[in-house]
């Protein structure tokens, strides 16, 4: 794979590049990133651990942020043999990818050019929208976020927009589960040791939603306080000059024990991040 800088040169200098990486993901291997959102971080959540810092634009409205033609042009600028060096293409980037109205078009273009499995990471807030579910059907793996087991927790951890509530999110995931034929992963950030009540409720939700796998993560990387445009990829946060905040993190032992208990009860594969990694 050519270095990131040459990918960036292939795009219009006035535009924020839609391709970044590849980065090494503990969940998916070597991953080429596609960002359908662009320079202004945009999401319906403002998670306390978000690596983008405070979200600049909070919205639930879909719109076109990055033209599909730009993604196509940047993908075509990468030599075909460079794609051999990647395991997956992941749509994530500068916010919530399902807010991109051209998500389906972008997925179709990415699939045609790279011929690699496609992953979409979503915060699950738009899964109640039929058009979003139809777009996501084109992805090979969809990782849906579920950090909260109550509306209060959703507000505290994800700081979601007030029009979003947990019952709607759960109904959206349920609808998507019924329609989707790819791999549905449940991604959950574990900020601290859960109480027995939270753990029991989480397991009940897992049994209701039937993901193919569970991915437990921990906020082990310092969080930037404000958006840094160079922060995509694998560069070392600790060498940066801008302000970061370290979040209190669950221990590796506690995360492992939690993963084992969830797997024991649900019989669903549970993967968890080595606590010091991405
Ligand atoms: S859902 Fe993702 S992009 Fe949105 S605020 Fe949370 S971590 Fe950041």
PDB file of C-alpha atoms and ligand atoms in Angstrom:
ATOM      1  CA  UNK A   1       0.000   0.000   0.000  1.00  0.00           C
ATOM      2  CA  UNK A   2       1.327   3.412  -0.876  1.00  0.00           C
ATOM      3  CA  UNK A   3       1.900   5.755   2.035  1.00  0.00           C
ATOM      4  CA  UNK A   4      -1.072   7.835   3.161  1.00  0.00           C
ATOM      5  CA  UNK A   5       0.451  11.041   1.807  1.00  0.00           C
ATOM      6  CA  UNK A   6       0.382   9.818  -1.808  1.00  0.00           C
ATOM      7  CA  UNK A   7      -3.292   8.893  -1.433  1.00  0.00           C
ATOM      8  CA  UNK A   8      -3.946  12.402  -0.208  1.00  0.00           C
ATOM      9  CA  UNK A   9      -2.118  13.913  -3.174  1.00  0.00           C
ATOM     10  CA  UNK A  10      -4.491  12.071  -5.490  1.00  0.00           C
ATOM     11  CA  UNK A  11      -7.457  14.046  -4.213  1.00  0.00           C
ATOM     12  CA  UNK A  12      -8.378  17.624  -4.875  1.00  0.00           C
ATOM     13  CA  UNK A  13      -6.222  19.722  -2.512  1.00  0.00           C
ATOM     14  CA  UNK A  14      -9.262  21.789  -1.627  1.00  0.00           C
ATOM     15  CA  UNK A  15     -11.079  18.692  -0.415  1.00  0.00           C
ATOM     16  CA  UNK A  16     -10.657  16.606   2.680  1.00  0.00           C
ATOM     17  CA  UNK A  17      -9.451  13.172   1.519  1.00  0.00           C
ATOM     18  CA  UNK A  18     -12.069  10.469   1.820  1.00  0.00           C
ATOM     19  CA  UNK A  19      -9.508   7.650   2.087  1.00  0.00           C
ATOM     20  CA  UNK A  20      -7.127   7.086   4.976  1.00  0.00           C
ATOM     21  CA  UNK A  21      -4.837   4.391   6.315  1.00  0.00           C
ATOM     22  CA  UNK A  22      -4.569   1.483   6.050  1.00  0.00           C
ATOM     23  CA  UNK A  23      -4.713   1.107   9.823  1.00  0.00           C
ATOM     24  CA  UNK A  24      -4.345  -2.031  11.922  1.00  0.00           C
ATOM     25  CA  UNK A  25      -7.622  -2.863  13.654  1.00  0.00           C
ATOM     26  CA  UNK A  26      -7.780  -5.455  16.454  1.00  0.00           C
ATOM     27  CA  UNK A  27     -11.216  -6.410  15.147  1.00  0.00           C
ATOM     28  CA  UNK A  28     -10.806  -6.520  11.397  1.00  0.00           C
ATOM     29  CA  UNK A  29      -7.099  -6.752  10.552  1.00  0.00           C
ATOM     30  CA  UNK A  30      -5.507  -4.352   8.066  1.00  0.00           C
ATOM     31  CA  UNK A  31      -8.201  -1.895   7.177  1.00  0.00           C
ATOM     32  CA  UNK A  32      -8.395   0.807   4.530  1.00  0.00           C
ATOM     33  CA  UNK A  33     -10.635   3.592   5.819  1.00  0.00           C
ATOM     34  CA  UNK A  34     -13.285   5.417   3.814  1.00  0.00           C
ATOM     35  CA  UNK A  35     -14.698   8.567   5.354  1.00  0.00           C
ATOM     36  CA  UNK A  36     -18.103   9.530   3.912  1.00  0.00           C
ATOM     37  CA  UNK A  37     -18.479  12.501   6.291  1.00  0.00           C
ATOM     38  CA  UNK A  38     -15.503  14.810   5.636  1.00  0.00           C
ATOM     39  CA  UNK A  39     -13.756  17.673   7.378  1.00  0.00           C
ATOM     40  CA  UNK A  40     -16.479  18.615   9.890  1.00  0.00           C
ATOM     41  CA  UNK A  41     -17.105  15.872  12.459  1.00  0.00           C
ATOM     42  CA  UNK A  42     -20.808  15.043  12.255  1.00  0.00           C
ATOM     43  CA  UNK A  43     -22.775  12.606  14.383  1.00  0.00           C
ATOM     44  CA  UNK A  44     -26.045  12.148  16.260  1.00  0.00           C
ATOM     45  CA  UNK A  45     -23.999  11.233  19.352  1.00  0.00           C
ATOM     46  CA  UNK A  46     -21.184  12.981  21.186  1.00  0.00           C
ATOM     47  CA  UNK A  47     -19.693  10.012  23.042  1.00  0.00           C
ATOM     48  CA  UNK A  48     -17.542  10.850  26.042  1.00  0.00           C
ATOM     49  CA  UNK A  49     -14.746   8.682  24.598  1.00  0.00           C
ATOM     50  CA  UNK A  50     -14.990   9.820  20.947  1.00  0.00           C
ATOM     51  CA  UNK A  51     -11.577   9.980  19.272  1.00  0.00           C
ATOM     52  CA  UNK A  52     -12.787  12.923  17.166  1.00  0.00           C
ATOM     53  CA  UNK A  53     -13.095  15.119  20.268  1.00  0.00           C
ATOM     54  CA  UNK A  54     -16.307  17.068  20.766  1.00  0.00           C
ATOM     55  CA  UNK A  55     -18.536  16.520  17.733  1.00  0.00           C
ATOM     56  CA  UNK A  56     -18.740  19.731  15.679  1.00  0.00           C
ATOM     57  CA  UNK A  57     -22.126  19.112  14.048  1.00  0.00           C
ATOM     58  CA  UNK A  58     -24.792  17.103  15.880  1.00  0.00           C
ATOM     59  CA  UNK A  59     -27.590  16.048  13.568  1.00  0.00           C
ATOM     60  CA  UNK A  60     -29.883  13.176  12.644  1.00  0.00           C
ATOM     61  CA  UNK A  61     -30.468  14.473   9.096  1.00  0.00           C
ATOM     62  CA  UNK A  62     -28.995  12.537   6.206  1.00  0.00           C
ATOM     63  CA  UNK A  63     -27.221  14.521   3.508  1.00  0.00           C
ATOM     64  CA  UNK A  64     -24.384  14.137   1.017  1.00  0.00           C
ATOM     65  CA  UNK A  65     -21.142  15.205   2.655  1.00  0.00           C
ATOM     66  CA  UNK A  66     -18.540  13.650   0.339  1.00  0.00           C
ATOM     67  CA  UNK A  67     -19.537  13.164  -3.318  1.00  0.00           C
ATOM     68  CA  UNK A  68     -19.427   9.541  -4.488  1.00  0.00           C
ATOM     69  CA  UNK A  69     -17.336  10.738  -7.456  1.00  0.00           C
ATOM     70  CA  UNK A  70     -14.626  11.891  -5.040  1.00  0.00           C
ATOM     71  CA  UNK A  71     -14.471   8.483  -3.352  1.00  0.00           C
ATOM     72  CA  UNK A  72     -14.347   6.814  -6.766  1.00  0.00           C
ATOM     73  CA  UNK A  73     -11.550   9.111  -7.967  1.00  0.00           C
ATOM     74  CA  UNK A  74      -9.448   8.501  -4.863  1.00  0.00           C
ATOM     75  CA  UNK A  75      -9.968   4.728  -4.982  1.00  0.00           C
ATOM     76  CA  UNK A  76      -8.991   4.645  -8.659  1.00  0.00           C
ATOM     77  CA  UNK A  77      -5.767   6.487  -7.813  1.00  0.00           C
ATOM     78  CA  UNK A  78      -4.612   3.505  -5.741  1.00  0.00           C
ATOM     79  CA  UNK A  79      -2.915   0.863  -7.879  1.00  0.00           C
ATOM     80  CA  UNK A  80      -4.917  -2.406  -7.928  1.00  0.00           C
ATOM     81  CA  UNK A  81      -2.049  -4.415  -6.413  1.00  0.00           C
ATOM     82  CA  UNK A  82      -2.056  -2.174  -3.345  1.00  0.00           C
ATOM     83  CA  UNK A  83      -5.436  -3.608  -2.356  1.00  0.00           C
ATOM     84  CA  UNK A  84      -3.727  -6.967  -1.751  1.00  0.00           C
ATOM     85  CA  UNK A  85      -2.206  -5.457   1.384  1.00  0.00           C
ATOM     86  CA  UNK A  86      -5.576  -4.890   3.094  1.00  0.00           C
ATOM     87  CA  UNK A  87      -8.047  -7.293   4.720  1.00  0.00           C
ATOM     88  CA  UNK A  88     -11.128  -5.077   4.734  1.00  0.00           C
ATOM     89  CA  UNK A  89     -12.385  -1.635   3.786  1.00  0.00           C
ATOM     90  CA  UNK A  90     -14.063   0.139   6.700  1.00  0.00           C
ATOM     91  CA  UNK A  91     -16.543   3.000   6.475  1.00  0.00           C
ATOM     92  CA  UNK A  92     -16.264   5.127   9.555  1.00  0.00           C
ATOM     93  CA  UNK A  93     -14.113   8.246   9.755  1.00  0.00           C
ATOM     94  CA  UNK A  94     -15.344  11.668  10.802  1.00  0.00           C
ATOM     95  CA  UNK A  95     -18.648  10.705  12.376  1.00  0.00           C
ATOM     96  CA  UNK A  96     -21.697   8.527  11.780  1.00  0.00           C
ATOM     97  CA  UNK A  97     -21.509   7.002   8.266  1.00  0.00           C
ATOM     98  CA  UNK A  98     -25.261   6.302   7.995  1.00  0.00           C
ATOM     99  CA  UNK A  99     -25.824  10.087   7.948  1.00  0.00           C
ATOM    100  CA  UNK A 100     -24.315  10.052   4.439  1.00  0.00           C
ATOM    101  CA  UNK A 101     -27.258   9.933   2.054  1.00  0.00           C
ATOM    102  CA  UNK A 102     -25.024   8.405  -0.635  1.00  0.00           C
ATOM    103  CA  UNK A 103     -23.854   5.563   1.649  1.00  0.00           C
ATOM    104  CA  UNK A 104     -25.360   2.877  -0.614  1.00  0.00           C
ATOM    105  CA  UNK A 105     -23.701   4.376  -3.700  1.00  0.00           C
ATOM    106  CA  UNK A 106     -20.347   4.589  -1.928  1.00  0.00           C
ATOM    107  CA  UNK A 107     -20.595   0.974  -0.741  1.00  0.00           C
ATOM    108  CA  UNK A 108     -21.337  -0.186  -4.298  1.00  0.00           C
ATOM    109  CA  UNK A 109     -18.338   1.740  -5.678  1.00  0.00           C
ATOM    110  CA  UNK A 110     -15.992   0.474  -2.940  1.00  0.00           C
ATOM    111  CA  UNK A 111     -17.072  -3.126  -3.495  1.00  0.00           C
ATOM    112  CA  UNK A 112     -16.618  -2.889  -7.282  1.00  0.00           C
ATOM    113  CA  UNK A 113     -13.151  -1.319  -7.136  1.00  0.00           C
ATOM    114  CA  UNK A 114     -11.515  -3.031  -4.154  1.00  0.00           C
ATOM    115  CA  UNK A 115     -13.284  -6.425  -4.216  1.00  0.00           C
ATOM    116  CA  UNK A 116     -12.607  -6.582  -0.467  1.00  0.00           C
ATOM    117  CA  UNK A 117     -15.020  -7.277   2.391  1.00  0.00           C
ATOM    118  CA  UNK A 118     -16.641  -4.052   3.551  1.00  0.00           C
ATOM    119  CA  UNK A 119     -17.245  -3.140   7.179  1.00  0.00           C
ATOM    120  CA  UNK A 120     -19.514  -0.320   8.357  1.00  0.00           C
ATOM    121  CA  UNK A 121     -19.291   0.954  11.938  1.00  0.00           C
ATOM    122  CA  UNK A 122     -22.537   2.601  13.012  1.00  0.00           C
ATOM    123  CA  UNK A 123     -23.876   4.084  16.227  1.00  0.00           C
ATOM    124  CA  UNK A 124     -27.226   2.354  15.473  1.00  0.00           C
ATOM    125  CA  UNK A 125     -29.270   5.555  15.751  1.00  0.00           C
ATOM    126  CA  UNK A 126     -30.529   5.447  12.113  1.00  0.00           C
ATOM    127  CA  UNK A 127     -31.403   1.746  11.895  1.00  0.00           C
ATOM    128  CA  UNK A 128     -35.105   2.556  12.214  1.00  0.00           C
ATOM    129  CA  UNK A 129     -34.840   4.184   8.758  1.00  0.00           C
ATOM    130  CA  UNK A 130     -35.668   1.694   5.997  1.00  0.00           C
ATOM    131  CA  UNK A 131     -33.367   3.466   3.482  1.00  0.00           C
ATOM    132  CA  UNK A 132     -30.433   3.178   5.892  1.00  0.00           C
ATOM    133  CA  UNK A 133     -31.078  -0.528   6.444  1.00  0.00           C
ATOM    134  CA  UNK A 134     -31.258  -1.024   2.693  1.00  0.00           C
ATOM    135  CA  UNK A 135     -27.896   0.767   2.201  1.00  0.00           C
ATOM    136  CA  UNK A 136     -26.247  -1.275   4.965  1.00  0.00           C
ATOM    137  CA  UNK A 137     -27.413  -4.516   3.358  1.00  0.00           C
ATOM    138  CA  UNK A 138     -24.547  -4.023   0.847  1.00  0.00           C
ATOM    139  CA  UNK A 139     -21.884  -4.330   3.579  1.00  0.00           C
ATOM    140  CA  UNK A 140     -20.327  -7.659   4.569  1.00  0.00           C
ATOM    141  CA  UNK A 141     -19.995  -6.769   8.249  1.00  0.00           C
ATOM    142  CA  UNK A 142     -22.019  -4.173  10.124  1.00  0.00           C
ATOM    143  CA  UNK A 143     -20.858  -3.351  13.647  1.00  0.00           C
ATOM    144  CA  UNK A 144     -23.708  -1.721  15.588  1.00  0.00           C
ATOM    145  CA  UNK A 145     -22.948   0.241  18.723  1.00  0.00           C
ATOM    146  CA  UNK A 146     -24.682  -0.562  21.996  1.00  0.00           C
ATOM    147  CA  UNK A 147     -22.976   1.056  24.990  1.00  0.00           C
ATOM    148  CA  UNK A 148     -26.071   1.679  27.116  1.00  0.00           C
ATOM    149  CA  UNK A 149     -28.768  -0.472  28.690  1.00  0.00           C
ATOM    150  CA  UNK A 150     -30.910   2.480  29.806  1.00  0.00           C
ATOM    151  CA  UNK A 151     -31.903   5.869  28.396  1.00  0.00           C
ATOM    152  CA  UNK A 152     -30.042   7.523  31.266  1.00  0.00           C
ATOM    153  CA  UNK A 153     -26.861   5.676  30.349  1.00  0.00           C
ATOM    154  CA  UNK A 154     -27.340   6.599  26.669  1.00  0.00           C
ATOM    155  CA  UNK A 155     -27.384  10.244  27.663  1.00  0.00           C
ATOM    156  CA  UNK A 156     -24.402   9.899  30.003  1.00  0.00           C
ATOM    157  CA  UNK A 157     -22.089   7.831  27.757  1.00  0.00           C
ATOM    158  CA  UNK A 158     -23.211   8.683  24.230  1.00  0.00           C
ATOM    159  CA  UNK A 159     -24.686  12.152  24.848  1.00  0.00           C
ATOM    160  CA  UNK A 160     -27.155  11.422  22.072  1.00  0.00           C
ATOM    161  CA  UNK A 161     -29.424  14.075  20.539  1.00  0.00           C
ATOM    162  CA  UNK A 162     -32.603  14.439  22.567  1.00  0.00           C
ATOM    163  CA  UNK A 163     -34.806  13.062  19.786  1.00  0.00           C
ATOM    164  CA  UNK A 164     -33.001   9.710  20.077  1.00  0.00           C
ATOM    165  CA  UNK A 165     -34.022   7.200  22.701  1.00  0.00           C
ATOM    166  CA  UNK A 166     -32.875   3.709  23.550  1.00  0.00           C
ATOM    167  CA  UNK A 167     -36.138   1.838  22.767  1.00  0.00           C
ATOM    168  CA  UNK A 168     -36.044   3.215  19.193  1.00  0.00           C
ATOM    169  CA  UNK A 169     -32.407   2.182  18.800  1.00  0.00           C
ATOM    170  CA  UNK A 170     -33.198  -1.335  20.005  1.00  0.00           C
ATOM    171  CA  UNK A 171     -36.176  -1.629  17.656  1.00  0.00           C
ATOM    172  CA  UNK A 172     -33.967  -0.455  14.766  1.00  0.00           C
ATOM    173  CA  UNK A 173     -31.296  -3.069  15.556  1.00  0.00           C
ATOM    174  CA  UNK A 174     -34.000  -5.737  15.807  1.00  0.00           C
ATOM    175  CA  UNK A 175     -35.442  -4.773  12.399  1.00  0.00           C
ATOM    176  CA  UNK A 176     -31.990  -4.773  10.845  1.00  0.00           C
ATOM    177  CA  UNK A 177     -31.187  -8.182  12.389  1.00  0.00           C
ATOM    178  CA  UNK A 178     -34.294  -9.656  10.772  1.00  0.00           C
ATOM    179  CA  UNK A 179     -33.431  -8.326   7.309  1.00  0.00           C
ATOM    180  CA  UNK A 180     -29.629  -8.489   7.176  1.00  0.00           C
ATOM    181  CA  UNK A 181     -27.787 -11.536   5.836  1.00  0.00           C
ATOM    182  CA  UNK A 182     -24.195 -10.423   6.556  1.00  0.00           C
ATOM    183  CA  UNK A 183     -22.266 -10.559   9.821  1.00  0.00           C
ATOM    184  CA  UNK A 184     -23.859  -8.412  12.520  1.00  0.00           C
ATOM    185  CA  UNK A 185     -21.395  -7.470  15.255  1.00  0.00           C
ATOM    186  CA  UNK A 186     -22.402  -5.715  18.471  1.00  0.00           C
ATOM    187  CA  UNK A 187     -19.728  -3.183  19.481  1.00  0.00           C
ATOM    188  CA  UNK A 188     -19.771  -2.070  23.082  1.00  0.00           C
ATOM    189  CA  UNK A 189     -17.458   0.326  24.877  1.00  0.00           C
ATOM    190  CA  UNK A 190     -16.966  -0.732  28.483  1.00  0.00           C
ATOM    191  CA  UNK A 191     -15.950   2.311  30.489  1.00  0.00           C
ATOM    192  CA  UNK A 192     -15.755   0.740  33.952  1.00  0.00           C
ATOM    193  CA  UNK A 193     -16.695  -2.438  35.807  1.00  0.00           C
ATOM    194  CA  UNK A 194     -20.441  -2.988  35.312  1.00  0.00           C
ATOM    195  CA  UNK A 195     -22.841  -3.492  38.188  1.00  0.00           C
ATOM    196  CA  UNK A 196     -24.604  -6.917  38.239  1.00  0.00           C
ATOM    197  CA  UNK A 197     -27.797  -5.158  37.081  1.00  0.00           C
ATOM    198  CA  UNK A 198     -26.135  -3.560  34.044  1.00  0.00           C
ATOM    199  CA  UNK A 199     -24.493  -6.858  33.125  1.00  0.00           C
ATOM    200  CA  UNK A 200     -27.784  -8.801  33.419  1.00  0.00           C
ATOM    201  CA  UNK A 201     -29.621  -6.181  31.320  1.00  0.00           C
ATOM    202  CA  UNK A 202     -26.890  -6.210  28.671  1.00  0.00           C
ATOM    203  CA  UNK A 203     -27.067  -9.992  28.413  1.00  0.00           C
ATOM    204  CA  UNK A 204     -30.866  -9.814  28.100  1.00  0.00           C
ATOM    205  CA  UNK A 205     -30.500  -7.335  25.226  1.00  0.00           C
ATOM    206  CA  UNK A 206     -27.926  -9.530  23.511  1.00  0.00           C
ATOM    207  CA  UNK A 207     -30.300 -12.498  23.764  1.00  0.00           C
ATOM    208  CA  UNK A 208     -33.039 -10.344  22.211  1.00  0.00           C
ATOM    209  CA  UNK A 209     -30.919  -8.890  19.376  1.00  0.00           C
ATOM    210  CA  UNK A 210     -28.937 -12.014  18.357  1.00  0.00           C
ATOM    211  CA  UNK A 211     -25.706 -10.508  17.009  1.00  0.00           C
ATOM    212  CA  UNK A 212     -23.279 -12.919  15.317  1.00  0.00           C
ATOM    213  CA  UNK A 213     -20.503 -11.667  17.548  1.00  0.00           C
ATOM    214  CA  UNK A 214     -19.844  -9.224  20.357  1.00  0.00           C
ATOM    215  CA  UNK A 215     -16.900  -6.838  20.397  1.00  0.00           C
ATOM    216  CA  UNK A 216     -16.009  -5.323  23.761  1.00  0.00           C
ATOM    217  CA  UNK A 217     -13.762  -2.306  23.660  1.00  0.00           C
ATOM    218  CA  UNK A 218     -12.168  -0.139  26.331  1.00  0.00           C
ATOM    219  CA  UNK A 219     -11.239   3.565  26.095  1.00  0.00           C
ATOM    220  CA  UNK A 220      -7.515   2.931  26.417  1.00  0.00           C
ATOM    221  CA  UNK A 221      -6.366   5.728  24.083  1.00  0.00           C
ATOM    222  CA  UNK A 222      -6.269   9.344  25.279  1.00  0.00           C
ATOM    223  CA  UNK A 223      -9.133  11.340  23.796  1.00  0.00           C
ATOM    224  CA  UNK A 224      -8.429  14.555  21.915  1.00  0.00           C
ATOM    225  CA  UNK A 225     -10.588  17.395  23.209  1.00  0.00           C
ATOM    226  CA  UNK A 226     -11.155  19.042  19.835  1.00  0.00           C
ATOM    227  CA  UNK A 227     -11.110  17.761  16.252  1.00  0.00           C
ATOM    228  CA  UNK A 228      -7.621  17.346  14.773  1.00  0.00           C
ATOM    229  CA  UNK A 229      -7.720  16.808  11.029  1.00  0.00           C
ATOM    230  CA  UNK A 230      -4.486  14.791  11.043  1.00  0.00           C
ATOM    231  CA  UNK A 231      -5.767  12.381  13.688  1.00  0.00           C
ATOM    232  CA  UNK A 232      -7.062   9.661  11.323  1.00  0.00           C
ATOM    233  CA  UNK A 233      -4.965   6.532  11.179  1.00  0.00           C
ATOM    234  CA  UNK A 234      -2.328   4.948  13.360  1.00  0.00           C
ATOM    235  CA  UNK A 235      -0.169   7.891  14.281  1.00  0.00           C
ATOM    236  CA  UNK A 236       0.829   8.014  17.922  1.00  0.00           C
ATOM    237  CA  UNK A 237      -1.479  10.148  20.050  1.00  0.00           C
ATOM    238  CA  UNK A 238       1.212  10.523  22.679  1.00  0.00           C
ATOM    239  CA  UNK A 239       3.479  12.474  20.279  1.00  0.00           C
ATOM    240  CA  UNK A 240       0.819  15.094  19.526  1.00  0.00           C
ATOM    241  CA  UNK A 241       1.056  18.615  20.804  1.00  0.00           C
ATOM    242  CA  UNK A 242      -2.682  19.222  21.263  1.00  0.00           C
ATOM    243  CA  UNK A 243      -4.762  18.627  24.394  1.00  0.00           C
ATOM    244  CA  UNK A 244      -5.831  15.095  25.245  1.00  0.00           C
ATOM    245  CA  UNK A 245      -7.819  13.602  28.099  1.00  0.00           C
ATOM    246  CA  UNK A 246      -7.143  10.118  29.498  1.00  0.00           C
ATOM    247  CA  UNK A 247     -10.298   8.280  30.519  1.00  0.00           C
ATOM    248  CA  UNK A 248     -10.366   5.919  33.467  1.00  0.00           C
ATOM    249  CA  UNK A 249     -10.161   2.490  31.914  1.00  0.00           C
ATOM    250  CA  UNK A 250     -11.424  -0.965  32.926  1.00  0.00           C
ATOM    251  CA  UNK A 251      -8.544  -3.387  33.635  1.00  0.00           C
ATOM    252  CA  UNK A 252      -7.637  -6.151  31.181  1.00  0.00           C
ATOM    253  CA  UNK A 253      -8.569  -8.752  33.837  1.00  0.00           C
ATOM    254  CA  UNK A 254     -12.032  -7.287  34.403  1.00  0.00           C
ATOM    255  CA  UNK A 255     -12.698  -7.004  30.651  1.00  0.00           C
ATOM    256  CA  UNK A 256     -11.606 -10.608  30.099  1.00  0.00           C
ATOM    257  CA  UNK A 257     -13.796 -11.848  32.954  1.00  0.00           C
ATOM    258  CA  UNK A 258     -16.793  -9.915  31.590  1.00  0.00           C
ATOM    259  CA  UNK A 259     -16.236 -11.317  28.090  1.00  0.00           C
ATOM    260  CA  UNK A 260     -16.066 -14.862  29.475  1.00  0.00           C
ATOM    261  CA  UNK A 261     -19.282 -14.456  31.477  1.00  0.00           C
ATOM    262  CA  UNK A 262     -21.181 -13.008  28.476  1.00  0.00           C
ATOM    263  CA  UNK A 263     -19.971 -15.821  26.225  1.00  0.00           C
ATOM    264  CA  UNK A 264     -20.782 -18.472  28.828  1.00  0.00           C
ATOM    265  CA  UNK A 265     -24.421 -17.331  29.068  1.00  0.00           C
ATOM    266  CA  UNK A 266     -25.142 -16.314  25.459  1.00  0.00           C
ATOM    267  CA  UNK A 267     -22.863 -18.792  23.621  1.00  0.00           C
ATOM    268  CA  UNK A 268     -22.118 -15.947  21.171  1.00  0.00           C
ATOM    269  CA  UNK A 269     -18.439 -15.360  20.297  1.00  0.00           C
ATOM    270  CA  UNK A 270     -17.080 -12.415  22.290  1.00  0.00           C
ATOM    271  CA  UNK A 271     -13.935 -10.600  21.181  1.00  0.00           C
ATOM    272  CA  UNK A 272     -12.356  -7.905  23.269  1.00  0.00           C
ATOM    273  CA  UNK A 273      -9.646  -5.356  22.736  1.00  0.00           C
ATOM    274  CA  UNK A 274      -6.270  -5.813  24.322  1.00  0.00           C
ATOM    275  CA  UNK A 275      -6.730  -2.904  26.746  1.00  0.00           C
ATOM    276  CA  UNK A 276      -3.743  -0.946  25.403  1.00  0.00           C
ATOM    277  CA  UNK A 277      -4.757  -1.092  21.731  1.00  0.00           C
ATOM    278  CA  UNK A 278      -7.196   0.430  19.229  1.00  0.00           C
TER     279      UNK A 278
HETATM  280  S1  LIG B   1     -20.934   7.460  17.671  1.00  0.00           S
HETATM  281 FE1  LIG B   1     -18.799   7.292  17.029  1.00  0.00          FE
HETATM  282  S2  LIG B   1     -18.389   9.185  15.863  1.00  0.00           S
HETATM  283 FE2  LIG B   1     -20.286   9.500  17.003  1.00  0.00          FE
HETATM  284  S3  LIG B   1     -19.626  10.524  18.866  1.00  0.00           S
HETATM  285 FE3  LIG B   1     -19.721   8.312  19.297  1.00  0.00          FE
HETATM  286  S4  LIG B   1     -17.661   7.546  18.923  1.00  0.00           S
HETATM  287 FE4  LIG B   1     -17.796   9.584  17.968  1.00  0.00          FE
END
